[in-house]
Amino acid sequence: MYSQGQISRIIQKIVAKVSKELELAQEYDSVDEVMEKYGISFDEGPMPVDSRKSKILVFGALAGKSKDYIMAAKKLGIAQENIVFVSDYDELKRYDTAKLEYSLEYSDIIYGPTPHKTTGMGDENSFLAKIKREPNKYPKLIVATANESLKLTVTNFKNALTNTRYFEAM
């Protein structure tokens, strides 16, 4: 029989060991093998969202002023520090989308108009196509459209926010 303190130390050691194993697996593109080893699958449902820590990524050019989007989020009870805007054309083009794979930092991506190619896409035609093809690798995707085209207006941004996992967890 182990004491609670001993169990706590065992858990810490296991977490440190598995974390190191995952870091190496990420480096050698073998995360799937580690997940299989431990019987972990993303098909079991989405990871829980901690609305105090996680964020919503707004990825795409804004049709209006950023202060209006921030105000719309505030009206829904979402603090500015829980939303990250990547909306400048050059910033969008340079953004390394590979770092969003299996991201725990973001619960959702609200997707608007973007350059066709961004950093970290590999052979994909567009980042949007990549997320749609492999949705289990990314935060929940909400595509912002107006008149059947990608567009991030304040109105559809507000609607998108209410469909996020973040908003549901609040």
PDB file of C-alpha atoms in Angstrom:
ATOM      1  CA  MET A   1       0.000   0.000   0.000  1.00  0.00           C
ATOM      2  CA  TYR A   2       1.358   3.413  -1.015  1.00  0.00           C
ATOM      3  CA  SER A   3       0.738   6.669   0.807  1.00  0.00           C
ATOM      4  CA  GLN A   4      -0.949   9.592  -0.965  1.00  0.00           C
ATOM      5  CA  GLY A   5       2.406  11.418  -1.106  1.00  0.00           C
ATOM      6  CA  GLN A   6       4.079   8.414  -2.738  1.00  0.00           C
ATOM      7  CA  ILE A   7       1.247   8.096  -5.274  1.00  0.00           C
ATOM      8  CA  SER A   8       1.625  11.796  -6.062  1.00  0.00           C
ATOM      9  CA  ARG A   9       5.375  11.365  -6.706  1.00  0.00           C
ATOM     10  CA  ILE A  10       4.730   8.286  -8.870  1.00  0.00           C
ATOM     11  CA  ILE A  11       2.229  10.245 -10.946  1.00  0.00           C
ATOM     12  CA  GLN A  12       4.736  13.086 -11.366  1.00  0.00           C
ATOM     13  CA  LYS A  13       7.398  10.643 -12.564  1.00  0.00           C
ATOM     14  CA  ILE A  14       5.012   8.964 -14.996  1.00  0.00           C
ATOM     15  CA  VAL A  15       3.856  12.309 -16.415  1.00  0.00           C
ATOM     16  CA  ALA A  16       7.475  13.470 -16.830  1.00  0.00           C
ATOM     17  CA  LYS A  17       8.429  10.212 -18.572  1.00  0.00           C
ATOM     18  CA  VAL A  18       5.434  10.248 -20.950  1.00  0.00           C
ATOM     19  CA  SER A  19       5.927  13.968 -21.659  1.00  0.00           C
ATOM     20  CA  LYS A  20       9.541  13.325 -22.661  1.00  0.00           C
ATOM     21  CA  GLU A  21       8.424  10.355 -24.763  1.00  0.00           C
ATOM     22  CA  LEU A  22       5.859  12.549 -26.558  1.00  0.00           C
ATOM     23  CA  GLU A  23       8.393  15.302 -27.194  1.00  0.00           C
ATOM     24  CA  LEU A  24      10.687  12.786 -28.884  1.00  0.00           C
ATOM     25  CA  ALA A  25       7.757  11.245 -30.767  1.00  0.00           C
ATOM     26  CA  GLN A  26       6.772  14.687 -32.058  1.00  0.00           C
ATOM     27  CA  GLU A  27      10.324  15.233 -33.242  1.00  0.00           C
ATOM     28  CA  TYR A  28      10.353  11.888 -35.104  1.00  0.00           C
ATOM     29  CA  ASP A  29       6.706  12.083 -36.273  1.00  0.00           C
ATOM     30  CA  SER A  30       5.668   9.009 -34.274  1.00  0.00           C
ATOM     31  CA  VAL A  31       3.018  10.427 -31.925  1.00  0.00           C
ATOM     32  CA  ASP A  32       0.442   7.960 -33.264  1.00  0.00           C
ATOM     33  CA  GLU A  33       2.591   5.049 -32.043  1.00  0.00           C
ATOM     34  CA  VAL A  34       2.815   6.538 -28.540  1.00  0.00           C
ATOM     35  CA  MET A  35      -0.943   7.088 -28.475  1.00  0.00           C
ATOM     36  CA  GLU A  36      -1.485   3.486 -29.550  1.00  0.00           C
ATOM     37  CA  LYS A  37       0.954   2.257 -26.893  1.00  0.00           C
ATOM     38  CA  TYR A  38      -1.133   3.910 -24.163  1.00  0.00           C
ATOM     39  CA  GLY A  39      -4.511   3.174 -25.747  1.00  0.00           C
ATOM     40  CA  ILE A  40      -5.316   6.844 -26.372  1.00  0.00           C
ATOM     41  CA  SER A  41      -7.562   7.931 -29.221  1.00  0.00           C
ATOM     42  CA  PHE A  42      -8.965  11.300 -30.212  1.00  0.00           C
ATOM     43  CA  ASP A  43     -12.103   9.532 -31.390  1.00  0.00           C
ATOM     44  CA  GLU A  44     -13.204   9.341 -27.754  1.00  0.00           C
ATOM     45  CA  GLY A  45     -14.432  12.930 -27.902  1.00  0.00           C
ATOM     46  CA  PRO A  46     -12.907  16.351 -27.505  1.00  0.00           C
ATOM     47  CA  MET A  47     -10.508  17.257 -24.747  1.00  0.00           C
ATOM     48  CA  PRO A  48     -12.148  19.220 -21.943  1.00  0.00           C
ATOM     49  CA  VAL A  49     -11.825  22.985 -22.181  1.00  0.00           C
ATOM     50  CA  ASP A  50     -10.661  25.110 -19.257  1.00  0.00           C
ATOM     51  CA  SER A  51     -12.129  28.529 -20.050  1.00  0.00           C
ATOM     52  CA  ARG A  52      -9.725  30.159 -17.573  1.00  0.00           C
ATOM     53  CA  LYS A  53      -6.657  29.002 -19.503  1.00  0.00           C
ATOM     54  CA  SER A  54      -7.538  28.151 -23.077  1.00  0.00           C
ATOM     55  CA  LYS A  55      -7.984  30.645 -25.873  1.00  0.00           C
ATOM     56  CA  ILE A  56      -9.836  31.136 -29.109  1.00  0.00           C
ATOM     57  CA  LEU A  57      -7.676  31.730 -32.186  1.00  0.00           C
ATOM     58  CA  VAL A  58      -9.205  34.110 -34.714  1.00  0.00           C
ATOM     59  CA  PHE A  59      -7.319  33.285 -37.896  1.00  0.00           C
ATOM     60  CA  GLY A  60      -8.084  35.512 -40.862  1.00  0.00           C
ATOM     61  CA  ALA A  61      -8.487  39.082 -42.045  1.00  0.00           C
ATOM     62  CA  LEU A  62     -11.101  41.107 -40.163  1.00  0.00           C
ATOM     63  CA  ALA A  63     -13.760  43.011 -42.119  1.00  0.00           C
ATOM     64  CA  GLY A  64     -13.955  45.666 -39.377  1.00  0.00           C
ATOM     65  CA  LYS A  65     -11.940  47.199 -36.552  1.00  0.00           C
ATOM     66  CA  SER A  66     -10.468  44.837 -33.955  1.00  0.00           C
ATOM     67  CA  LYS A  67     -11.920  46.898 -31.083  1.00  0.00           C
ATOM     68  CA  ASP A  68     -15.432  46.066 -32.355  1.00  0.00           C
ATOM     69  CA  TYR A  69     -14.649  42.340 -32.269  1.00  0.00           C
ATOM     70  CA  ILE A  70     -13.224  42.628 -28.759  1.00  0.00           C
ATOM     71  CA  MET A  71     -16.361  44.486 -27.635  1.00  0.00           C
ATOM     72  CA  ALA A  72     -18.591  41.767 -29.150  1.00  0.00           C
ATOM     73  CA  ALA A  73     -16.631  39.112 -27.236  1.00  0.00           C
ATOM     74  CA  LYS A  74     -16.868  41.112 -23.986  1.00  0.00           C
ATOM     75  CA  LYS A  75     -20.648  41.309 -24.375  1.00  0.00           C
ATOM     76  CA  LEU A  76     -20.672  37.501 -24.461  1.00  0.00           C
ATOM     77  CA  GLY A  77     -18.514  37.330 -21.331  1.00  0.00           C
ATOM     78  CA  ILE A  78     -15.279  36.394 -23.113  1.00  0.00           C
ATOM     79  CA  ALA A  79     -12.249  38.357 -21.936  1.00  0.00           C
ATOM     80  CA  GLN A  80      -9.869  39.923 -24.445  1.00  0.00           C
ATOM     81  CA  GLU A  81      -6.942  37.875 -23.097  1.00  0.00           C
ATOM     82  CA  ASN A  82      -8.754  34.674 -24.113  1.00  0.00           C
ATOM     83  CA  ILE A  83      -8.852  35.637 -27.788  1.00  0.00           C
ATOM     84  CA  VAL A  84      -5.824  35.766 -30.080  1.00  0.00           C
ATOM     85  CA  PHE A  85      -6.198  37.594 -33.381  1.00  0.00           C
ATOM     86  CA  VAL A  86      -3.931  36.663 -36.276  1.00  0.00           C
ATOM     87  CA  SER A  87      -5.386  38.941 -38.914  1.00  0.00           C
ATOM     88  CA  ASP A  88      -2.585  40.865 -40.620  1.00  0.00           C
ATOM     89  CA  TYR A  89      -1.825  39.495 -44.116  1.00  0.00           C
ATOM     90  CA  ASP A  90       1.937  39.170 -43.534  1.00  0.00           C
ATOM     91  CA  GLU A  91       1.405  37.645 -40.086  1.00  0.00           C
ATOM     92  CA  LEU A  92      -1.072  35.132 -41.550  1.00  0.00           C
ATOM     93  CA  LYS A  93       1.361  34.203 -44.300  1.00  0.00           C
ATOM     94  CA  ARG A  94       4.229  33.618 -41.830  1.00  0.00           C
ATOM     95  CA  TYR A  95       2.166  31.922 -39.097  1.00  0.00           C
ATOM     96  CA  ASP A  96       3.441  28.388 -38.501  1.00  0.00           C
ATOM     97  CA  THR A  97       0.215  26.413 -38.669  1.00  0.00           C
ATOM     98  CA  ALA A  98       2.025  23.184 -37.712  1.00  0.00           C
ATOM     99  CA  LYS A  99       2.142  24.400 -34.099  1.00  0.00           C
ATOM    100  CA  LEU A 100      -1.659  24.189 -33.957  1.00  0.00           C
ATOM    101  CA  GLU A 101      -1.613  20.400 -34.334  1.00  0.00           C
ATOM    102  CA  TYR A 102      -2.734  18.852 -31.035  1.00  0.00           C
ATOM    103  CA  SER A 103      -2.728  22.323 -29.483  1.00  0.00           C
ATOM    104  CA  LEU A 104      -3.824  22.582 -25.878  1.00  0.00           C
ATOM    105  CA  GLU A 105      -3.444  26.364 -25.956  1.00  0.00           C
ATOM    106  CA  TYR A 106      -6.470  26.903 -28.205  1.00  0.00           C
ATOM    107  CA  SER A 107      -9.907  25.351 -27.818  1.00  0.00           C
ATOM    108  CA  ASP A 108     -11.213  26.738 -31.108  1.00  0.00           C
ATOM    109  CA  ILE A 109     -10.200  28.351 -34.383  1.00  0.00           C
ATOM    110  CA  ILE A 110     -12.504  30.919 -35.945  1.00  0.00           C
ATOM    111  CA  TYR A 111     -11.378  30.907 -39.563  1.00  0.00           C
ATOM    112  CA  GLY A 112     -11.762  33.798 -41.983  1.00  0.00           C
ATOM    113  CA  PRO A 113     -10.051  34.949 -45.194  1.00  0.00           C
ATOM    114  CA  THR A 114      -6.363  34.004 -45.322  1.00  0.00           C
ATOM    115  CA  PRO A 115      -3.527  33.847 -47.841  1.00  0.00           C
ATOM    116  CA  HIS A 116      -3.661  30.578 -49.756  1.00  0.00           C
ATOM    117  CA  LYS A 117      -0.306  29.328 -48.410  1.00  0.00           C
ATOM    118  CA  THR A 118       0.999  29.655 -44.862  1.00  0.00           C
ATOM    119  CA  THR A 119       4.073  28.289 -43.119  1.00  0.00           C
ATOM    120  CA  GLY A 120       3.974  24.698 -41.836  1.00  0.00           C
ATOM    121  CA  MET A 121       1.369  23.360 -44.286  1.00  0.00           C
ATOM    122  CA  GLY A 122       3.558  20.811 -46.025  1.00  0.00           C
ATOM    123  CA  ASP A 123       2.043  19.732 -49.334  1.00  0.00           C
ATOM    124  CA  GLU A 124      -1.474  20.950 -48.528  1.00  0.00           C
ATOM    125  CA  ASN A 125      -3.237  23.417 -50.832  1.00  0.00           C
ATOM    126  CA  SER A 126      -4.641  25.456 -47.953  1.00  0.00           C
ATOM    127  CA  PHE A 127      -4.646  25.420 -44.180  1.00  0.00           C
ATOM    128  CA  LEU A 128      -8.446  25.261 -44.153  1.00  0.00           C
ATOM    129  CA  ALA A 129      -8.383  22.107 -46.310  1.00  0.00           C
ATOM    130  CA  LYS A 130      -5.835  20.550 -43.958  1.00  0.00           C
ATOM    131  CA  ILE A 131      -7.966  21.203 -40.856  1.00  0.00           C
ATOM    132  CA  LYS A 132     -11.071  19.857 -42.575  1.00  0.00           C
ATOM    133  CA  ARG A 133      -9.195  16.727 -43.691  1.00  0.00           C
ATOM    134  CA  GLU A 134      -7.715  16.054 -40.230  1.00  0.00           C
ATOM    135  CA  PRO A 135     -10.105  17.675 -37.713  1.00  0.00           C
ATOM    136  CA  ASN A 136      -8.955  15.527 -34.765  1.00  0.00           C
ATOM    137  CA  LYS A 137      -5.498  17.083 -34.924  1.00  0.00           C
ATOM    138  CA  TYR A 138      -6.737  20.650 -34.452  1.00  0.00           C
ATOM    139  CA  PRO A 139      -8.880  22.770 -32.152  1.00  0.00           C
ATOM    140  CA  LYS A 140     -12.545  22.961 -33.141  1.00  0.00           C
ATOM    141  CA  LEU A 141     -12.957  24.789 -36.448  1.00  0.00           C
ATOM    142  CA  ILE A 142     -15.642  27.419 -36.987  1.00  0.00           C
ATOM    143  CA  VAL A 143     -15.579  28.893 -40.492  1.00  0.00           C
ATOM    144  CA  ALA A 144     -16.773  32.513 -40.703  1.00  0.00           C
ATOM    145  CA  THR A 145     -18.703  33.175 -43.894  1.00  0.00           C
ATOM    146  CA  ALA A 146     -20.923  35.893 -45.314  1.00  0.00           C
ATOM    147  CA  ASN A 147     -22.686  35.630 -48.659  1.00  0.00           C
ATOM    148  CA  GLU A 148     -21.160  32.163 -49.155  1.00  0.00           C
ATOM    149  CA  SER A 149     -17.558  33.381 -48.986  1.00  0.00           C
ATOM    150  CA  LEU A 150     -14.975  33.562 -46.212  1.00  0.00           C
ATOM    151  CA  LYS A 151     -15.523  36.795 -44.329  1.00  0.00           C
ATOM    152  CA  LEU A 152     -15.024  37.778 -40.692  1.00  0.00           C
ATOM    153  CA  THR A 153     -17.664  40.381 -39.891  1.00  0.00           C
ATOM    154  CA  VAL A 154     -18.489  41.415 -36.325  1.00  0.00           C
ATOM    155  CA  THR A 155     -21.899  39.749 -36.642  1.00  0.00           C
ATOM    156  CA  ASN A 156     -20.655  36.362 -37.830  1.00  0.00           C
ATOM    157  CA  PHE A 157     -17.772  36.591 -35.348  1.00  0.00           C
ATOM    158  CA  LYS A 158     -20.286  36.924 -32.512  1.00  0.00           C
ATOM    159  CA  ASN A 159     -22.265  33.972 -33.880  1.00  0.00           C
ATOM    160  CA  ALA A 160     -19.059  31.948 -34.237  1.00  0.00           C
ATOM    161  CA  LEU A 161     -18.099  32.675 -30.623  1.00  0.00           C
ATOM    162  CA  THR A 162     -21.373  31.163 -29.393  1.00  0.00           C
ATOM    163  CA  ASN A 163     -20.499  27.937 -31.256  1.00  0.00           C
ATOM    164  CA  THR A 164     -17.058  27.536 -29.708  1.00  0.00           C
ATOM    165  CA  ARG A 165     -16.111  24.853 -27.221  1.00  0.00           C
ATOM    166  CA  TYR A 166     -14.745  27.694 -25.109  1.00  0.00           C
ATOM    167  CA  PHE A 167     -18.169  29.389 -24.903  1.00  0.00           C
ATOM    168  CA  GLU A 168     -19.873  26.069 -24.119  1.00  0.00           C
ATOM    169  CA  ALA A 169     -17.421  25.484 -21.233  1.00  0.00           C
ATOM    170  CA  MET A 170     -18.030  28.921 -19.665  1.00  0.00           C
TER     171      MET A 170
END
